Short mmCIF file of C-alpha atoms in Angstrom, two decimals:
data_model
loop_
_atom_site.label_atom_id
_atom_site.label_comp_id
_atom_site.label_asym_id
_atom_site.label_seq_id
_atom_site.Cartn_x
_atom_site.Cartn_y
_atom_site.Cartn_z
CA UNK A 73 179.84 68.53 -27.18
CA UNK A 74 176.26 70.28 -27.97
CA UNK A 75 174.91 71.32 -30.74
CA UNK A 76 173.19 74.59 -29.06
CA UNK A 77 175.56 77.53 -28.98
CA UNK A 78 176.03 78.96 -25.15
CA UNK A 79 174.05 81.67 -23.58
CA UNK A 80 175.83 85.13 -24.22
CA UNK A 81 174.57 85.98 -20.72
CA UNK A 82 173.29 85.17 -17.08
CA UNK A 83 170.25 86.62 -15.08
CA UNK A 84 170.95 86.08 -11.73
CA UNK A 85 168.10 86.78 -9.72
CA UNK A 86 170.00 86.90 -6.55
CA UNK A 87 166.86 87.90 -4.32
CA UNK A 88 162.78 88.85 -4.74
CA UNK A 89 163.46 91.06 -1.88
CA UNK A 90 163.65 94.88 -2.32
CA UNK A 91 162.53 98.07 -0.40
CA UNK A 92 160.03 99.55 -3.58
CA UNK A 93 157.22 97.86 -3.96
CA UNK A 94 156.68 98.84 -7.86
CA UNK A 95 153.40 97.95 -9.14
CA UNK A 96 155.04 97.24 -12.59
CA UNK A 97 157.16 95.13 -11.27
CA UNK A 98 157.58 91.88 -13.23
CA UNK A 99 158.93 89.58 -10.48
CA UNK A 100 156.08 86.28 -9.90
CA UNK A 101 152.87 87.58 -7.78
CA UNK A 102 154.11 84.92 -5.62
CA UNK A 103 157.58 86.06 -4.37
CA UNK A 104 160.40 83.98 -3.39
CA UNK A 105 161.04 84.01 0.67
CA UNK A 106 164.41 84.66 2.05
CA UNK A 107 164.62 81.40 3.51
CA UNK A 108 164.58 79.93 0.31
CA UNK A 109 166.94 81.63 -1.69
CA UNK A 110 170.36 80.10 -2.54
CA UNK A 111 173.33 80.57 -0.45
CA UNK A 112 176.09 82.33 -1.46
CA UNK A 113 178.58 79.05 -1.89
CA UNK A 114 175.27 77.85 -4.56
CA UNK A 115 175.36 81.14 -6.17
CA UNK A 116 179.05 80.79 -6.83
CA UNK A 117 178.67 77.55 -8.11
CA UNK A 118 176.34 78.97 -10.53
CA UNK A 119 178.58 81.37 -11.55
CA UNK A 120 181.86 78.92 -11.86
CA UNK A 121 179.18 76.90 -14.07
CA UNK A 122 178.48 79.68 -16.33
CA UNK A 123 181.88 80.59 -17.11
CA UNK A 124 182.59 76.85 -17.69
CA UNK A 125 179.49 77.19 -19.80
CA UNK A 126 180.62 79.96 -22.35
CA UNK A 127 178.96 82.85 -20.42
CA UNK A 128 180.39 86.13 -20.99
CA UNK A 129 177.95 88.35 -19.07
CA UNK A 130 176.21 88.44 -15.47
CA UNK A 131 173.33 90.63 -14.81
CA UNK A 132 172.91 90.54 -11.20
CA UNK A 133 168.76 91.24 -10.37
CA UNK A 134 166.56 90.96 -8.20
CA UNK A 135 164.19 92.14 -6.74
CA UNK A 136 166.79 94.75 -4.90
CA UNK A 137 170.09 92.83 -5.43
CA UNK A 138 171.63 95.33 -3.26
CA UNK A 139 169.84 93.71 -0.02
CA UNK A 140 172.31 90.48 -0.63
CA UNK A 141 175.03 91.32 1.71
CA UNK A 142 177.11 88.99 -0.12
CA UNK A 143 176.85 90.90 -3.38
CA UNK A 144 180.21 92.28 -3.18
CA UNK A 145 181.43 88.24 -2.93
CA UNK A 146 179.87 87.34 -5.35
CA UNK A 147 180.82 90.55 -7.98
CA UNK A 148 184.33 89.18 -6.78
CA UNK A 149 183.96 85.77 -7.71
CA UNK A 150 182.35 86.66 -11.24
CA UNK A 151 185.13 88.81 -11.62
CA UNK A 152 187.95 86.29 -11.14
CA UNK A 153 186.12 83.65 -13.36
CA UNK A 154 186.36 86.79 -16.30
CA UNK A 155 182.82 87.62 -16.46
CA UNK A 156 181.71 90.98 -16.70
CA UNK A 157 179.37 91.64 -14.54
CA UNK A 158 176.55 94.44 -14.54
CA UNK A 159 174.00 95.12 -11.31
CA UNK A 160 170.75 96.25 -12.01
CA UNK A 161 169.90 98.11 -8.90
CA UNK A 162 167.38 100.88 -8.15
CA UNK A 163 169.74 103.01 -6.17
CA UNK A 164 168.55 103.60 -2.59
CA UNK A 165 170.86 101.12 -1.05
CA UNK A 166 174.34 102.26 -3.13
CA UNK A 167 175.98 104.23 -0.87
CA UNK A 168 179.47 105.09 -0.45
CA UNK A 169 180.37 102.16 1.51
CA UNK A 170 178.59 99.78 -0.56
CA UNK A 171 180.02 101.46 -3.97
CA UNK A 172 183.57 100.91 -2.73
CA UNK A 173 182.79 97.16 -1.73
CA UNK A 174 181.70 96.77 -5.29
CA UNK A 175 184.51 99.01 -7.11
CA UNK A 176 187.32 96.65 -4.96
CA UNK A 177 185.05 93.70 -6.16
CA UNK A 178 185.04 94.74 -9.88
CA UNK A 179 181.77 95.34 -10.99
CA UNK A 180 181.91 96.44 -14.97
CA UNK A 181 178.21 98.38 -14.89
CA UNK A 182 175.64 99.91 -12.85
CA UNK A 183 172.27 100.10 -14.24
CA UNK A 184 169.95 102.42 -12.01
CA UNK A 185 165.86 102.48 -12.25
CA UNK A 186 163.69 105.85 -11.87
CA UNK A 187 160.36 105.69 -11.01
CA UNK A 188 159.53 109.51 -11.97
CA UNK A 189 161.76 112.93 -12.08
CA UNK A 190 158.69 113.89 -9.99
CA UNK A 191 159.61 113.56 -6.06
CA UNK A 192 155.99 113.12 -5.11
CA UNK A 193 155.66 110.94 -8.10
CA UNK A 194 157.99 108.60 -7.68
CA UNK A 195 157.35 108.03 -4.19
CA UNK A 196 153.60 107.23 -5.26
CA UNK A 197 154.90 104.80 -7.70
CA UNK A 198 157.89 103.26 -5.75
CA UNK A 199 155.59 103.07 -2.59
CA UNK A 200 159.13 104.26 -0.83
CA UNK A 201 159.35 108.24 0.35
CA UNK A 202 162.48 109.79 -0.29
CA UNK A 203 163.56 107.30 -3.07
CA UNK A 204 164.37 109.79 -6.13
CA UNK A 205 167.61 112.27 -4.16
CA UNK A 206 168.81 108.61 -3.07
CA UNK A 207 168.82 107.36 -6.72
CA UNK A 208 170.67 110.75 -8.40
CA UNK A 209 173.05 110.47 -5.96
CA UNK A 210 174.10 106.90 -6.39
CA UNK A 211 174.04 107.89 -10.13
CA UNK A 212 176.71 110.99 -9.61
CA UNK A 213 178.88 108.25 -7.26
CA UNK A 214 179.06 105.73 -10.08
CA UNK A 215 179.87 108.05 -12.82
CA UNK A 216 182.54 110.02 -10.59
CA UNK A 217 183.82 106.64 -10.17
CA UNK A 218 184.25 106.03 -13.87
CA UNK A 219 182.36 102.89 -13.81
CA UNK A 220 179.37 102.75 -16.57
CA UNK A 221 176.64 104.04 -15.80
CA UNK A 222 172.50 103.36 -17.60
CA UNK A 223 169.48 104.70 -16.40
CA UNK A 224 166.55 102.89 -16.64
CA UNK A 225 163.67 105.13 -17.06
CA UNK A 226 160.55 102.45 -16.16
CA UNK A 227 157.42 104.66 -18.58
CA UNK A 228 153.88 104.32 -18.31
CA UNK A 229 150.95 106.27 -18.19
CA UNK A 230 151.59 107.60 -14.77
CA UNK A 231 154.73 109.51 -15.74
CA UNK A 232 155.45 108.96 -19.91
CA UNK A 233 154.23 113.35 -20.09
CA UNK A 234 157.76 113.71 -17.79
CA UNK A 235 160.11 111.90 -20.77
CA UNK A 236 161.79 114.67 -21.64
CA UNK A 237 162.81 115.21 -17.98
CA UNK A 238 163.84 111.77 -17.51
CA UNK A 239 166.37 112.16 -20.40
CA UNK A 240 167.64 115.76 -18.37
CA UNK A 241 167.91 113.64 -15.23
CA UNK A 242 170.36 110.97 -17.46
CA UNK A 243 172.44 113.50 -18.91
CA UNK A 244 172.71 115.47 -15.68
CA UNK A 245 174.09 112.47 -13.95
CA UNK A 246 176.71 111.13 -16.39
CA UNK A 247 174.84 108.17 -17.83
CA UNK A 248 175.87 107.15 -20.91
CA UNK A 249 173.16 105.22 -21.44
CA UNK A 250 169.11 106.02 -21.37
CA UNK A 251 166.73 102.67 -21.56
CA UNK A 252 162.93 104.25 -21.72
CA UNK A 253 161.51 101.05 -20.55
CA UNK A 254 158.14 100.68 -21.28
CA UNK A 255 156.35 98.50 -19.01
CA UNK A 256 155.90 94.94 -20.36
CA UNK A 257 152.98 93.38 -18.65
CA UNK A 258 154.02 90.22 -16.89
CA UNK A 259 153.42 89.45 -12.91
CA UNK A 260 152.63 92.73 -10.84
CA UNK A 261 152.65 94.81 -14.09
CA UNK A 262 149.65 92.63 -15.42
CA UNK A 263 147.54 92.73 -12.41
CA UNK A 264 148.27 97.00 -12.72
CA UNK A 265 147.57 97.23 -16.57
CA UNK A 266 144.90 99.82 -16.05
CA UNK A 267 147.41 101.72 -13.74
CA UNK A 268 149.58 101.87 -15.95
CA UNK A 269 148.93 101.51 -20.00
CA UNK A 270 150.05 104.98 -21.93
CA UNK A 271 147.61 106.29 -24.28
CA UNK A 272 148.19 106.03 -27.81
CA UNK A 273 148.56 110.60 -27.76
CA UNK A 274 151.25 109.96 -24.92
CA UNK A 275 152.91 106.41 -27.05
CA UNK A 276 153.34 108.87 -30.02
CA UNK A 277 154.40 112.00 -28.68
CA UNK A 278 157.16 109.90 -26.56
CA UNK A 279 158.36 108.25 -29.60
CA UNK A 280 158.83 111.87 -31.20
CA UNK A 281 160.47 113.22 -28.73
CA UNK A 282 163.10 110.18 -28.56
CA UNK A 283 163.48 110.21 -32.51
CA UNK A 284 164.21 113.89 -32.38
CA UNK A 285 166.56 114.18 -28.65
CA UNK A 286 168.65 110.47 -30.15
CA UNK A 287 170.25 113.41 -32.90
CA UNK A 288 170.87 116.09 -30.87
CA UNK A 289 172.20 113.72 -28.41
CA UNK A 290 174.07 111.76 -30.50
CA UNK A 291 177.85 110.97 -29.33
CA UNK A 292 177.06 111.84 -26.07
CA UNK A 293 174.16 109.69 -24.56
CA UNK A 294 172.49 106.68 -25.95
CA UNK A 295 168.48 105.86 -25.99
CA UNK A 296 167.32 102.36 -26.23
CA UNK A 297 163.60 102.36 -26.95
CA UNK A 298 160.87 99.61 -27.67
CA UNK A 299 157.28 100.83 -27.91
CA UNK A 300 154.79 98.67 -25.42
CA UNK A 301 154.11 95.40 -27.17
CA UNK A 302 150.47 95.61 -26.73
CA UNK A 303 150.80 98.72 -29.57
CA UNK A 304 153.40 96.83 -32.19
CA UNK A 305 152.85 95.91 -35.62
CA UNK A 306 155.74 93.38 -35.11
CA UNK A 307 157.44 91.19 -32.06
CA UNK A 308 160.11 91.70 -30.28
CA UNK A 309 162.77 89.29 -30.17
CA UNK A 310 162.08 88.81 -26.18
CA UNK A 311 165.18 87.92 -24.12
CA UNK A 312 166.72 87.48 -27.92
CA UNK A 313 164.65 84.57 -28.79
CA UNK A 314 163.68 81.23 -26.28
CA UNK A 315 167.21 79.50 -24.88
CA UNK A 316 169.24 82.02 -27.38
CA UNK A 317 171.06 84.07 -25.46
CA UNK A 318 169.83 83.94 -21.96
CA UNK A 319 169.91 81.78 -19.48
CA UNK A 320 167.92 83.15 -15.95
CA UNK A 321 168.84 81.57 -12.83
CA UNK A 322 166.22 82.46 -9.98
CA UNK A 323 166.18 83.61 -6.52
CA UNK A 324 165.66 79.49 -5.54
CA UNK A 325 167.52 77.80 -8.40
CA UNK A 326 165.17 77.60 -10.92
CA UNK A 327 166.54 77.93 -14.00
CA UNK A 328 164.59 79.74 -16.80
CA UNK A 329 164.77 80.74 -20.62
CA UNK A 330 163.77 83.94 -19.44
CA UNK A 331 162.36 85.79 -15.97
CA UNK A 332 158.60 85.15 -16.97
CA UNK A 333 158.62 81.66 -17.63
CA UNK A 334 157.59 79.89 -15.13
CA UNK A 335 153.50 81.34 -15.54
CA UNK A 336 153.89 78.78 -18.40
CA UNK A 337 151.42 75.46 -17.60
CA UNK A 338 153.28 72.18 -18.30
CA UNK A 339 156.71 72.98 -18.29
CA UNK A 340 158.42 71.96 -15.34
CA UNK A 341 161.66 73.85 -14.60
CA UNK A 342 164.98 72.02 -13.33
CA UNK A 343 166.61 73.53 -10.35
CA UNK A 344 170.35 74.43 -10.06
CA UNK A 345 170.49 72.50 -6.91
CA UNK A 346 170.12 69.28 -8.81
CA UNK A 347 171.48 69.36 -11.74
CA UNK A 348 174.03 71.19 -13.88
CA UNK A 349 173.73 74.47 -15.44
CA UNK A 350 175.20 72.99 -18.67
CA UNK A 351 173.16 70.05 -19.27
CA UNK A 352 169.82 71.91 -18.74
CA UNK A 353 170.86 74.41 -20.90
CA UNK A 354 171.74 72.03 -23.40
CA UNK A 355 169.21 68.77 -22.76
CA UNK A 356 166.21 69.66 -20.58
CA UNK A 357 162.89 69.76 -22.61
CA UNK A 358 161.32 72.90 -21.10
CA UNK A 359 164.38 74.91 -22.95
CA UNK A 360 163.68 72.58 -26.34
CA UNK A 361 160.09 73.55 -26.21
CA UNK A 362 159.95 77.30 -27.95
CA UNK A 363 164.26 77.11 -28.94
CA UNK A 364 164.65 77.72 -32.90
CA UNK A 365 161.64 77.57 -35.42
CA UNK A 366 160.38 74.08 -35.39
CA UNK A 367 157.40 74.71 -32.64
CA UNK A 368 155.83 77.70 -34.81
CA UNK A 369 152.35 78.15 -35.97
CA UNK A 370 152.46 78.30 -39.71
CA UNK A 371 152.23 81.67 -40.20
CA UNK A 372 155.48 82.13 -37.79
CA UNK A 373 156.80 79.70 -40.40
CA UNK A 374 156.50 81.02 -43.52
CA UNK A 375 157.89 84.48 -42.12
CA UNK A 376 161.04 86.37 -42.89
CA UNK A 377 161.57 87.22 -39.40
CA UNK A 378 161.43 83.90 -37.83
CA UNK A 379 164.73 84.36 -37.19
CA UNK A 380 164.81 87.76 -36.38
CA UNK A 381 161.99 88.09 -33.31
CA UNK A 382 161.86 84.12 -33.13
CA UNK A 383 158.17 84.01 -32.70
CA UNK A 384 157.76 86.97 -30.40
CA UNK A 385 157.06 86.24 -26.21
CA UNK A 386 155.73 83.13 -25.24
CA UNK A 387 154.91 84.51 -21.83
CA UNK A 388 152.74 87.73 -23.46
CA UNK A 389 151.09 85.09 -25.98
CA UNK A 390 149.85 83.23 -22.91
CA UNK A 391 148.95 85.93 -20.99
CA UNK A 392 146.79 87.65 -23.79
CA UNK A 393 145.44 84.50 -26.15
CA UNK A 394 146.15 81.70 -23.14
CA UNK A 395 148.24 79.67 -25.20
CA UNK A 396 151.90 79.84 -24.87
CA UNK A 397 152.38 78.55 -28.47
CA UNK A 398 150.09 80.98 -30.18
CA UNK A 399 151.14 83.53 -32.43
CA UNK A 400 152.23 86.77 -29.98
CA UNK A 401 149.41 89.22 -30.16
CA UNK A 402 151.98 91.80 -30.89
CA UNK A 403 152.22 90.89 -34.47
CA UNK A 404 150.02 92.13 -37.31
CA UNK A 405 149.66 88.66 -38.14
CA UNK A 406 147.85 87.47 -35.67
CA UNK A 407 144.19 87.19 -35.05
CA UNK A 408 143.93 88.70 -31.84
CA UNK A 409 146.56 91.51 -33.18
CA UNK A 410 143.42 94.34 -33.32
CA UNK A 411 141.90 92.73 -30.24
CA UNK A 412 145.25 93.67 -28.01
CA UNK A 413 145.73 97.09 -29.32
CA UNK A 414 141.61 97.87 -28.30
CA UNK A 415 142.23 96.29 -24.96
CA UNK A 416 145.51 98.46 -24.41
CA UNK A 417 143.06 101.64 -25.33
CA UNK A 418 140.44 100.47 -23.19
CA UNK A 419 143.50 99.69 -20.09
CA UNK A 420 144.54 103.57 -21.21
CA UNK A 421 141.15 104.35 -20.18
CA UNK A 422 141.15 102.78 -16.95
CA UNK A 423 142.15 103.29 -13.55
CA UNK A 424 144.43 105.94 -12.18
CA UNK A 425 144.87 103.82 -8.92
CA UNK A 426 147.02 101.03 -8.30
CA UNK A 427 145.29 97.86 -8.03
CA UNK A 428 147.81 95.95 -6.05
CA UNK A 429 151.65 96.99 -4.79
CA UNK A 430 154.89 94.51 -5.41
CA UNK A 431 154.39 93.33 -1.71
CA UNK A 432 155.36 89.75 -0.36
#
């Protein structure tokens, strides 16, 4: 018996493969090749472990999950060990065929990603032509099919003015849920920050128009919003805090605290393949080494909301201060906290060109 409570959730990164090639994407620069992904008999071992484990959840990601064609097997076997199971998808692939594989196989949720409400827009973004009829009508075939249905509406600079149209384009299809993810820079996202940071003007009329369309919308669609880090006053709680609540299992068995964690130096991450998804959840040191409050600074410390945003993201405090057990940026508290938000104006300021597409 442990003393760490189980992960409310899996992240099964089934596959880095996928047909966009999103420059916000936050998959590792260096992308995980098909011959090295796990099989599906692994994967279902993974997911018999999780149950076992106290799992409730599976998010199935990828990359484009969609391009496993044993996703429908594996929805299946999630399904009879009484997980619910949601696929995070962006769309082009879900046809009719495919839907029905997954409907007989008993996936819970569909959670669809739009580049743009733009057609030319999208396609820029996506680096796929054609991408943005394929997505509304995988949207319409969920919802007709009474499964639930979120659209995730991936905001930046390039299309944050088109908001408003984004939350048309949810409503229009059925979704009951709206995410307006702002891009978080890890992997492909940070090597595009310039592409791709919102102004402050476009940050603050966005969150306006959210606080006023959440009341007139209320009852009928939902809008989960959280502001770009790099602009905060306060953390987020990322994946709900370090080995809280999620447990990330990656395209080759890695298994991770969250999707990011591996650009951390010095912690080596078991594999799946060689040990169990229980004990390394429960016993290996790289999950010990931000879990709880002990490992703060001492400002993280002596803070009410230690246990509320649990120190903020370890990957973003790397990534901007180069030390994974700094203070996160994104807090007022820090040193460096007026030193982000000028280097997300001066990124605002930057390039309207991508510097380098998700390609493997």
């Amino acid at each position: 018996m442990t003393a760490v409570s189980p992960p409310l959730a899996l992240l099964a990164e089934i596959t880095h493969r996928c047909p966009l090639q999103c420059p916000y994407c936050s998959n590792p620069v260096e992308l995980a090749r098909l011959a090295d992904e796990l099989d599906t008999a692994t994967w279902k071992r993974v997911i018999d472990e999780a149950a076992d484990l106290g799992v409730l959840q599976i998010h199935f990601s990828g990359g484009e999950p969609m391009v496993r064609r044993d996703l429908a097997v594996l929805v299946a076997h999630a399904r009879a060990c009484g997980l619910y199971s949601n696929l995070i998808t962006s769309g082009v692939l879900l046809d009719d065929a495919r839907l029905d594989a997954l409907l007989t196989a008993g996936i819970d949720h569909v959670q669809i990603s739009i580049q743009d409400t733009d057609p030319a827009s999208a396609d820029t973004i996506s680096a796929y032509a054609g991408g943005l009829p394929k997505k509304r009508a995988a949207a319409q075939r969920v919802h007709r099919a009474g499964v639930a249905l979120t659209i995730n509406a991936v905001v930046h600079r390039q299309n944050l003015d088109r908001l408003g149209e984004m939350i048309d384009f949810a409503c229009a299809v059925g979704a009951e849920r709206l995410e307006v993810a702002h891009v978080q820079y890890y992997g492909w996202a940070l090597k595009n920050r310039d592409y791709l940071m919102p102004t402050i003007d476009q940050l603050d009329a966005a969150t306006a128009l959210v606080d006023t369309v959440r009341r007139q919308l209320q009852g009928r669609l939902v809008i989960d919003y959280v502001i770009p880090d790099y602009y905060a006053r306060r953390p987020k709680a990322c994946m709900g805090g370090w080995a809280q609540h999620f447990i990330n299992v990656s395209p080759t068995g890695a298994v991770l605290p969250c999707h990011a964690a591996e650009t951390i130096p010095g912690l080596a991450f078991a594999n799946i393949r060689e040990r169990a998804l229980a004990d390394i959840w429960a016993n290996d040191p790289a999950f010990a080494a931000f879990r709880g409050t002990a490992w703060m600074p001492a400002p993280c410390q002596d803070c009410a909301r230690r246990e509320i945003d649990w120190g903020g993201c370890r990957c973003q405090a790397l990534a901007l201060t180069g030390d994974a057990a700094a203070i996160d940026p994104a807090c007022d508290r820090s040193p460096r906290h007026l030193e982000v938000f000028d280097l997300a104006a001066r990124a605002a300021a930057g390039s309207n060109l991508v510097s380098a597409y998700r390609r493997p």
